[in-house]
XYZ file of N, CA, C and O in Angstrom:
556
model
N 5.639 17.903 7.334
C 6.539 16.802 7.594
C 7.183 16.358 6.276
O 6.549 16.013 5.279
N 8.442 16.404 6.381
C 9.215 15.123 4.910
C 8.670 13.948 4.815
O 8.102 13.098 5.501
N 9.031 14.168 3.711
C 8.902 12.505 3.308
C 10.039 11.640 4.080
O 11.159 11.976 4.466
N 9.067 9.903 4.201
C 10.076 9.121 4.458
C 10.854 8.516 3.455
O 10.239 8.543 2.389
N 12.061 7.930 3.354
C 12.416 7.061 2.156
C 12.503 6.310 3.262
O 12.950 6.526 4.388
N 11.696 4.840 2.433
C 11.274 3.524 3.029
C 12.405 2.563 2.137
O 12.857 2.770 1.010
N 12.674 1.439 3.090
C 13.809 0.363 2.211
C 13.369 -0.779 2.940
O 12.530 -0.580 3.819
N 13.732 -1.807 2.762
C 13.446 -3.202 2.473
C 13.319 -3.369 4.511
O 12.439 -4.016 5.078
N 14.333 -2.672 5.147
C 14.981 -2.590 6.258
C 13.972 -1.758 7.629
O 13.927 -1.944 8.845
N 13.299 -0.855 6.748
C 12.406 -0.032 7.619
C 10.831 0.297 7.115
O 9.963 1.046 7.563
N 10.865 -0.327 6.340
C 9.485 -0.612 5.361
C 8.022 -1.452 6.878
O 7.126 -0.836 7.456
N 8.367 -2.789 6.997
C 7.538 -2.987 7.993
C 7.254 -2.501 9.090
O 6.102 -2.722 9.465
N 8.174 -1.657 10.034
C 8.272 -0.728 10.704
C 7.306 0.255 10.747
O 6.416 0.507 11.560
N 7.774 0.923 9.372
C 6.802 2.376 9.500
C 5.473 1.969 8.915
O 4.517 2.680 9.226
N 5.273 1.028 8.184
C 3.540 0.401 8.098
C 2.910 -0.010 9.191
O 1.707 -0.204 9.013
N 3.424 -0.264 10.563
C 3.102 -1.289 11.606
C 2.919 0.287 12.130
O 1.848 0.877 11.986
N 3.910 0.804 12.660
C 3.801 2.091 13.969
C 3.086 3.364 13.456
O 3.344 4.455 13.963
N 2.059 3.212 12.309
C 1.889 4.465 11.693
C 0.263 3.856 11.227
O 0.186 2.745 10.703
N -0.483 4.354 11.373
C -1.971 4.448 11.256
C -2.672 4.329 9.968
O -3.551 3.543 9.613
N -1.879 5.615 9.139
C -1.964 5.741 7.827
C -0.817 6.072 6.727
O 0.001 6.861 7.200
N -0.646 5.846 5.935
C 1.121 5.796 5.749
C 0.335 6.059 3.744
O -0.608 5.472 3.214
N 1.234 7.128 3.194
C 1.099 6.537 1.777
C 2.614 6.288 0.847
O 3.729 6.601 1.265
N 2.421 5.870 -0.033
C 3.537 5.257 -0.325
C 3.746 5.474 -1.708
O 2.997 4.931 -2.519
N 5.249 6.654 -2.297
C 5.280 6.887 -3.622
C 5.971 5.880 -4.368
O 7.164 6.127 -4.194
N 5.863 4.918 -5.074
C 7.240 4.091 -6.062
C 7.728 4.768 -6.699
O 7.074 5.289 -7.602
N 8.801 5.009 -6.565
C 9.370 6.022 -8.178
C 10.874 5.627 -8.607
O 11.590 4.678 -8.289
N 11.043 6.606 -9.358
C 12.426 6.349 -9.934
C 13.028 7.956 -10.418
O 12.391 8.852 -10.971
N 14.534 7.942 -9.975
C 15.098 9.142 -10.262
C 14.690 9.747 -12.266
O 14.355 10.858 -12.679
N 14.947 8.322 -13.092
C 14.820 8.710 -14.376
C 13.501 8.549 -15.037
O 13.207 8.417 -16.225
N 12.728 8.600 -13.873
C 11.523 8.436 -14.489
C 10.459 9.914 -14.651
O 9.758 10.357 -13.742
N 10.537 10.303 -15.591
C 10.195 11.804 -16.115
C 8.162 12.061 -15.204
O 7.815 13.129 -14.700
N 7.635 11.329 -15.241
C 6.691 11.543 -14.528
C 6.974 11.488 -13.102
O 6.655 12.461 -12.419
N 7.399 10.718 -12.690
C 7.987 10.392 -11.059
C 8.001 11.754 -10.760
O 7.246 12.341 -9.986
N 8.840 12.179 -11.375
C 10.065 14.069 -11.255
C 8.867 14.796 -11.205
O 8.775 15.135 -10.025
N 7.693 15.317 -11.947
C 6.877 15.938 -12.149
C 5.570 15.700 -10.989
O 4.942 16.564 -10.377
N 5.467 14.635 -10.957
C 4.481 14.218 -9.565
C 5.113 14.379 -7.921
O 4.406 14.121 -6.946
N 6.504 14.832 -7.804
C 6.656 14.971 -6.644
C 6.823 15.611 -6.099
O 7.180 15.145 -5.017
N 6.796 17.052 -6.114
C 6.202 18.544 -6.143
C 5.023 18.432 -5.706
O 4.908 19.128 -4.697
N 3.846 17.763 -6.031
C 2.439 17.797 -5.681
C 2.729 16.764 -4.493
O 2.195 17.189 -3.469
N 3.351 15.627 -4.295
C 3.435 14.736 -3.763
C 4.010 15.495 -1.977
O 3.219 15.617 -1.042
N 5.633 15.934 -1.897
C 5.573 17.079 -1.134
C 4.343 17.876 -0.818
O 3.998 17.637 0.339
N 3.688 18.588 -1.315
C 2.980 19.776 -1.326
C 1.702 18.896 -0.432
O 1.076 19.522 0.422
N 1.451 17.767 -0.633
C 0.440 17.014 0.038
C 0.844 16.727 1.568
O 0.248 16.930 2.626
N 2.117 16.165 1.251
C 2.677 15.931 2.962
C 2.479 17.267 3.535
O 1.417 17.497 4.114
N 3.168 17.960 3.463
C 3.133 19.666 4.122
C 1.239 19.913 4.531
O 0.861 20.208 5.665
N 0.307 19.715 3.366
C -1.007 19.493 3.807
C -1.637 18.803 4.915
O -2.583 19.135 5.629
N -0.855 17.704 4.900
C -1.345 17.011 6.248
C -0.566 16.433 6.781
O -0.244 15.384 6.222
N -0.122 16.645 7.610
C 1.244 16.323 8.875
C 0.495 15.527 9.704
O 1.093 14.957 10.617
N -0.376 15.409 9.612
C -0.780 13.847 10.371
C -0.850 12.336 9.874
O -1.292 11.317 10.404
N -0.203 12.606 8.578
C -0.258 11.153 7.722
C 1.656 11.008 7.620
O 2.531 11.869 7.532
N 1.691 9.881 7.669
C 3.388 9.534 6.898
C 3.003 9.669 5.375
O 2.016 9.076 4.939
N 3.831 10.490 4.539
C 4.096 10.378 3.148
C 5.792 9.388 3.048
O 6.811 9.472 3.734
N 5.595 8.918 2.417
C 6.922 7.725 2.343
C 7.539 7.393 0.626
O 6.784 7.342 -0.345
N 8.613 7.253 0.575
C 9.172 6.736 -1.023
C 9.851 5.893 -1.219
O 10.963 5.948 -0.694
N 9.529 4.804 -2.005
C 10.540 3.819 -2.445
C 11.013 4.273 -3.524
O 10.402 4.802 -4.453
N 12.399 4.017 -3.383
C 13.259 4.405 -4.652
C 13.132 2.949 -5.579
O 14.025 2.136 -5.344
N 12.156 2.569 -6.558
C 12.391 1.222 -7.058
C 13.559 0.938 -7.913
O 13.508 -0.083 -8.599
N 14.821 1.849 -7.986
C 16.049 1.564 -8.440
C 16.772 0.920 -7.117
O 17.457 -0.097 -7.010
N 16.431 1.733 -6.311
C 17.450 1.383 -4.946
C 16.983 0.072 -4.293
O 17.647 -0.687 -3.587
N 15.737 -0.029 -4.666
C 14.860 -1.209 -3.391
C 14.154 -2.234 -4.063
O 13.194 -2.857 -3.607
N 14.688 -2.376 -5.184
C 14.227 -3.725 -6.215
C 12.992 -4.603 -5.784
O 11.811 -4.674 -6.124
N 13.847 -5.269 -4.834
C 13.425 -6.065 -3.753
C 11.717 -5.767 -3.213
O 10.684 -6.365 -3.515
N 11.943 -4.637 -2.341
C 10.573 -3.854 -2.336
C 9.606 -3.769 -3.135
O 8.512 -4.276 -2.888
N 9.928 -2.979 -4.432
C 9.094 -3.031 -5.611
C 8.861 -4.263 -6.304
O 8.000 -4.334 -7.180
N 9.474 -5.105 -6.013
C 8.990 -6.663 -6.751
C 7.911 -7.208 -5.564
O 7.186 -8.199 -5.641
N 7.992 -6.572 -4.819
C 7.319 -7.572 -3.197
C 5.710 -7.075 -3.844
O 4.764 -7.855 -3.959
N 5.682 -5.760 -4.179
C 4.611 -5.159 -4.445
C 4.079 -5.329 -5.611
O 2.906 -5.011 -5.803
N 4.917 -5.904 -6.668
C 4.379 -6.299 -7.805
C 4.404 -4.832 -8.735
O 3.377 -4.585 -9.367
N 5.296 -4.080 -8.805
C 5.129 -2.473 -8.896
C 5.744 -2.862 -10.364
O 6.840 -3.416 -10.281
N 5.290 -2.692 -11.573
C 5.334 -2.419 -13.046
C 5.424 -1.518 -13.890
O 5.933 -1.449 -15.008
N 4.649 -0.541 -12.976
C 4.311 1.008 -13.532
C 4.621 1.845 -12.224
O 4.247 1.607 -11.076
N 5.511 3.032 -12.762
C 5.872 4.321 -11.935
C 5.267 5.563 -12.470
O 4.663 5.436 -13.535
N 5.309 6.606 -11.996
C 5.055 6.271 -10.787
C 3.633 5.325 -10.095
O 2.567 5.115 -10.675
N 4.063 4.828 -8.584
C 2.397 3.759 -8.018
C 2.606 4.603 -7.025
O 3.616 5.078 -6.506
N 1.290 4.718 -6.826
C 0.926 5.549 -5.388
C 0.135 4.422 -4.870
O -0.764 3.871 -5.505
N 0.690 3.966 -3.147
C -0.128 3.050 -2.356
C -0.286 3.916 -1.286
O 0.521 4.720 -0.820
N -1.820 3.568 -0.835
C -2.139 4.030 0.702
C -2.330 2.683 1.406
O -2.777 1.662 0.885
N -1.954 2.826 2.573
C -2.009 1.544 3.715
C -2.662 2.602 5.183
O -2.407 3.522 5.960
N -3.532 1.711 4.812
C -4.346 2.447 6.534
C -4.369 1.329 7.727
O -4.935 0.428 7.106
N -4.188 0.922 8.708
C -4.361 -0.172 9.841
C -3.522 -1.118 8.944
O -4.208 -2.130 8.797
N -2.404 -1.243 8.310
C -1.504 -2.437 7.916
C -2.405 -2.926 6.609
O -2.000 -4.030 6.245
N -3.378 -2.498 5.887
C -4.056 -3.019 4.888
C -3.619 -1.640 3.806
O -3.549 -0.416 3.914
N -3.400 -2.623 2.790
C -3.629 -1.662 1.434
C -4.745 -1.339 1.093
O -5.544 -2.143 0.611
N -4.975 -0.188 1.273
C -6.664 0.326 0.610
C -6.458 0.577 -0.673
O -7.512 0.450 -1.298
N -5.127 1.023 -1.660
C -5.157 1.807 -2.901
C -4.020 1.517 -3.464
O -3.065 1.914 -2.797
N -3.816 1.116 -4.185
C -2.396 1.197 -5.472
C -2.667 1.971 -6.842
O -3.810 1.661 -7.180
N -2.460 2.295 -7.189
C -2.618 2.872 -8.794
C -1.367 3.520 -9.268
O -0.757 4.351 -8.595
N -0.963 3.067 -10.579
C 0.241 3.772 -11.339
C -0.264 4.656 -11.777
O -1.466 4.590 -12.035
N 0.579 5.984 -12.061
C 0.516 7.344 -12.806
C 0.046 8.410 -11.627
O -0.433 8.201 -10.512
N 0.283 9.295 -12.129
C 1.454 10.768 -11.494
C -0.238 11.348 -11.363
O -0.943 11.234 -12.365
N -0.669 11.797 -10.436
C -2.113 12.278 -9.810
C -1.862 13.894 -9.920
O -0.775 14.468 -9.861
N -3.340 14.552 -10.121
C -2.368 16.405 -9.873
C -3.268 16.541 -8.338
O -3.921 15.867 -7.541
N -2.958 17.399 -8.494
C -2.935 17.786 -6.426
C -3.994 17.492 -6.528
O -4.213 16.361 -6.096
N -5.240 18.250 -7.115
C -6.613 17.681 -6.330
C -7.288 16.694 -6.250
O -8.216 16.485 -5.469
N -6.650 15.676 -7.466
C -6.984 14.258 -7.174
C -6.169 13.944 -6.017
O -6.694 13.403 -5.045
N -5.412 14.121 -6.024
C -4.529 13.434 -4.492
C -5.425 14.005 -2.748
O -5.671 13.532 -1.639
N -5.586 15.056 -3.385
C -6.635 16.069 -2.408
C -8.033 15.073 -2.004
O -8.431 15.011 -0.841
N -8.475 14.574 -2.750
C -9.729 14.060 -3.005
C -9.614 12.336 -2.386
O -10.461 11.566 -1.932
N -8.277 12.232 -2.611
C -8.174 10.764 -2.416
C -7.766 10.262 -1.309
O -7.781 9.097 -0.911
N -7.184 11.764 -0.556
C -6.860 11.552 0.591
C -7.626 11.608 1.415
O -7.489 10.968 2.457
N -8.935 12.612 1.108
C -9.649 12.582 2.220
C -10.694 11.439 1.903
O -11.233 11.116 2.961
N -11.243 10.608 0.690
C -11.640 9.220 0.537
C -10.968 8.349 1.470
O -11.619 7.829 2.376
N -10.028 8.189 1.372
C -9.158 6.826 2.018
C -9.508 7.444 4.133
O -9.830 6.650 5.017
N -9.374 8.409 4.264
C -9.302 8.969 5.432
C -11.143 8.849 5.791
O -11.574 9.218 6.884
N -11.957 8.355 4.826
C -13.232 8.575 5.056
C -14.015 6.793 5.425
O -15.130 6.377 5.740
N -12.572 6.157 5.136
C -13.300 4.536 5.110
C -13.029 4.173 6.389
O -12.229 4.568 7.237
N -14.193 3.014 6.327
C -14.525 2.220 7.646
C -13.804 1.491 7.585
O -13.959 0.687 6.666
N -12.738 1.328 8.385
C -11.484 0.164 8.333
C -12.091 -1.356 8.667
O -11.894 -2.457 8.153
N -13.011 -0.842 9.888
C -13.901 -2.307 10.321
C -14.738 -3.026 9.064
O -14.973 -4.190 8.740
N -15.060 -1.708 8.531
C -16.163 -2.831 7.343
C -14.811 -2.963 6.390
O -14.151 -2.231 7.127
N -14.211 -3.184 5.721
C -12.830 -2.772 5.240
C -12.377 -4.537 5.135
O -12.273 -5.275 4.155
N -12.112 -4.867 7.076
C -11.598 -5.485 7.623
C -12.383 -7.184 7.040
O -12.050 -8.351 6.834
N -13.641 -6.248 6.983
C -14.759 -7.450 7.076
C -14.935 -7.921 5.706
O -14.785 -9.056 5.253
N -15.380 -6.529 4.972
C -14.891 -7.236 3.533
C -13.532 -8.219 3.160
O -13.501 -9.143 2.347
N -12.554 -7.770 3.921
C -11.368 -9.026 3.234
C -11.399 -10.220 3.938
O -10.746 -11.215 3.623
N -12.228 -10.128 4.988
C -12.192 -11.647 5.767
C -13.643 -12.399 4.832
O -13.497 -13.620 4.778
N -14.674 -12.015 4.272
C -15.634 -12.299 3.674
C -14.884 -12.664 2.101
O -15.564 -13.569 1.617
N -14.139 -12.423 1.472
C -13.868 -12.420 0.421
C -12.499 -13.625 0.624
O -12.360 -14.329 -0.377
N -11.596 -13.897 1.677
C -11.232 -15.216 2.251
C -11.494 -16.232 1.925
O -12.716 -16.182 2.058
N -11.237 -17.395 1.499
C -11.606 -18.528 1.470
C -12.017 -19.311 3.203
O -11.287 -18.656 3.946
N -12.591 -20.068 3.868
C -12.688 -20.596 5.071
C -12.035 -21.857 5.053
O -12.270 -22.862 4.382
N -11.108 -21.603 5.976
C -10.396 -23.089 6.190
C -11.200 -24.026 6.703
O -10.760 -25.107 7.096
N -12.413 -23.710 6.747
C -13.394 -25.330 7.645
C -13.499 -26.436 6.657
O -12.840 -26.724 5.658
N -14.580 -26.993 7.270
C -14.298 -28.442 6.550
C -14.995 -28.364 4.892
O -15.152 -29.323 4.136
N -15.335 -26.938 4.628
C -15.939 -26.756 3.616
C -14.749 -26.766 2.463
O -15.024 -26.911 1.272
N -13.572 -26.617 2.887
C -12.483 -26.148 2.248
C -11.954 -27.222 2.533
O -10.927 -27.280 1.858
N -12.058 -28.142 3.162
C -11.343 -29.750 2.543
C -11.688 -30.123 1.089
O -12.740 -29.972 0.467
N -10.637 -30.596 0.762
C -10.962 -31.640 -0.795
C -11.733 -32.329 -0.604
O -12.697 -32.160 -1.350
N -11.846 -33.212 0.172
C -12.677 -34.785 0.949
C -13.349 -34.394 1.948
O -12.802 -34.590 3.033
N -14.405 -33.880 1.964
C -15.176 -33.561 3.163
C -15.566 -34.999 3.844
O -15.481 -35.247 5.047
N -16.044 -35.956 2.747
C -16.902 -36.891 3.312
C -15.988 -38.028 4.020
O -16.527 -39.069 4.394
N -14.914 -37.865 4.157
C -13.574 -38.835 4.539
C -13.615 -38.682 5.978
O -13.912 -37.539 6.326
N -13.416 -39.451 6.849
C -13.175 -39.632 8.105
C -11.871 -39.697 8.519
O -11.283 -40.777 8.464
N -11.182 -38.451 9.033
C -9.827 -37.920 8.992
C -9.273 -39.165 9.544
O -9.998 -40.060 9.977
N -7.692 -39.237 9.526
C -6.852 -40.510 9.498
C -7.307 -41.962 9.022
O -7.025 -42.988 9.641
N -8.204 -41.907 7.596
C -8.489 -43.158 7.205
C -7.491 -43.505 5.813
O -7.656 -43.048 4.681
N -7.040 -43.903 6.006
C -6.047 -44.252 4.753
C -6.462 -44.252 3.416
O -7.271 -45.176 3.329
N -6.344 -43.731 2.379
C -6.983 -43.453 1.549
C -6.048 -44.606 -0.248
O -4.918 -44.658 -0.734
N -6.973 -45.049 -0.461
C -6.282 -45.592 -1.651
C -5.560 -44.808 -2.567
O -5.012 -45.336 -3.534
């Protein structure tokens, strides 16, 4: 399967309707970008059951600022709408090999559970004023 090029426009889309999705940042003048996407291809063609996807962070600013993206190339994986992985710099195939079948090896449920555990709780533990008796006017 090709790659997708993802934009500001079809970005939530293909994270929502797609299971596991990974995601290259790059840039045309960016001399590693160029060199990592040969392996990057060569991975999609490996497994046609994943979306491989690219933001152009010249073209999609926007995008790459959403992500906080600093360093190119970033490789993100998103599995069930969660980011499992970001990391900048250009991977050679068998780390990508290795990382794909890691990410393809996690428990999304415990995953799920870790980020709801690591949450703050909106209960009354997470009031400023616990000991206040709601609608009392406060000096």
């Amino acid at each position: 399967m090709a790659t997708v090029e993802l934009t500001k426009e079809n970005f939530d889309r293909t994270v929502s309707e797609n299971p596991f999705v990974l995601i290259d940042f790059w840039a045309g003048w960016c001399r590693p970008c160029l060199q990592f996407a040969p392996v990057y291809e060569k991975a999609a063609q490996d497994h046609p059951d994943l979306v491989f996807a690219k933001v152009d962070t010249e073209a999609q600013q926007e995008l790459a600022a959403a992500f906080q993206i600093t360093s190119i190339p970033t490789l993100m994986i998103v599995r069930d709408q969660v980011a499992i992985f970001s990391q900048p710099g250009a991977l050679p195939a068998a780390a990508l090999t290795d990382l794909i079948g890691q990410a393809r090896a996690l428990d999304m449920d415990e995953v799920r559970a870790k980020i709801a555990e690591s949450e703050p709780s909106a209960g009354p533990a997470a009031d400023p004023r616990p000991d206040e008796t709601p609608g009392t006017p406060q000096p």
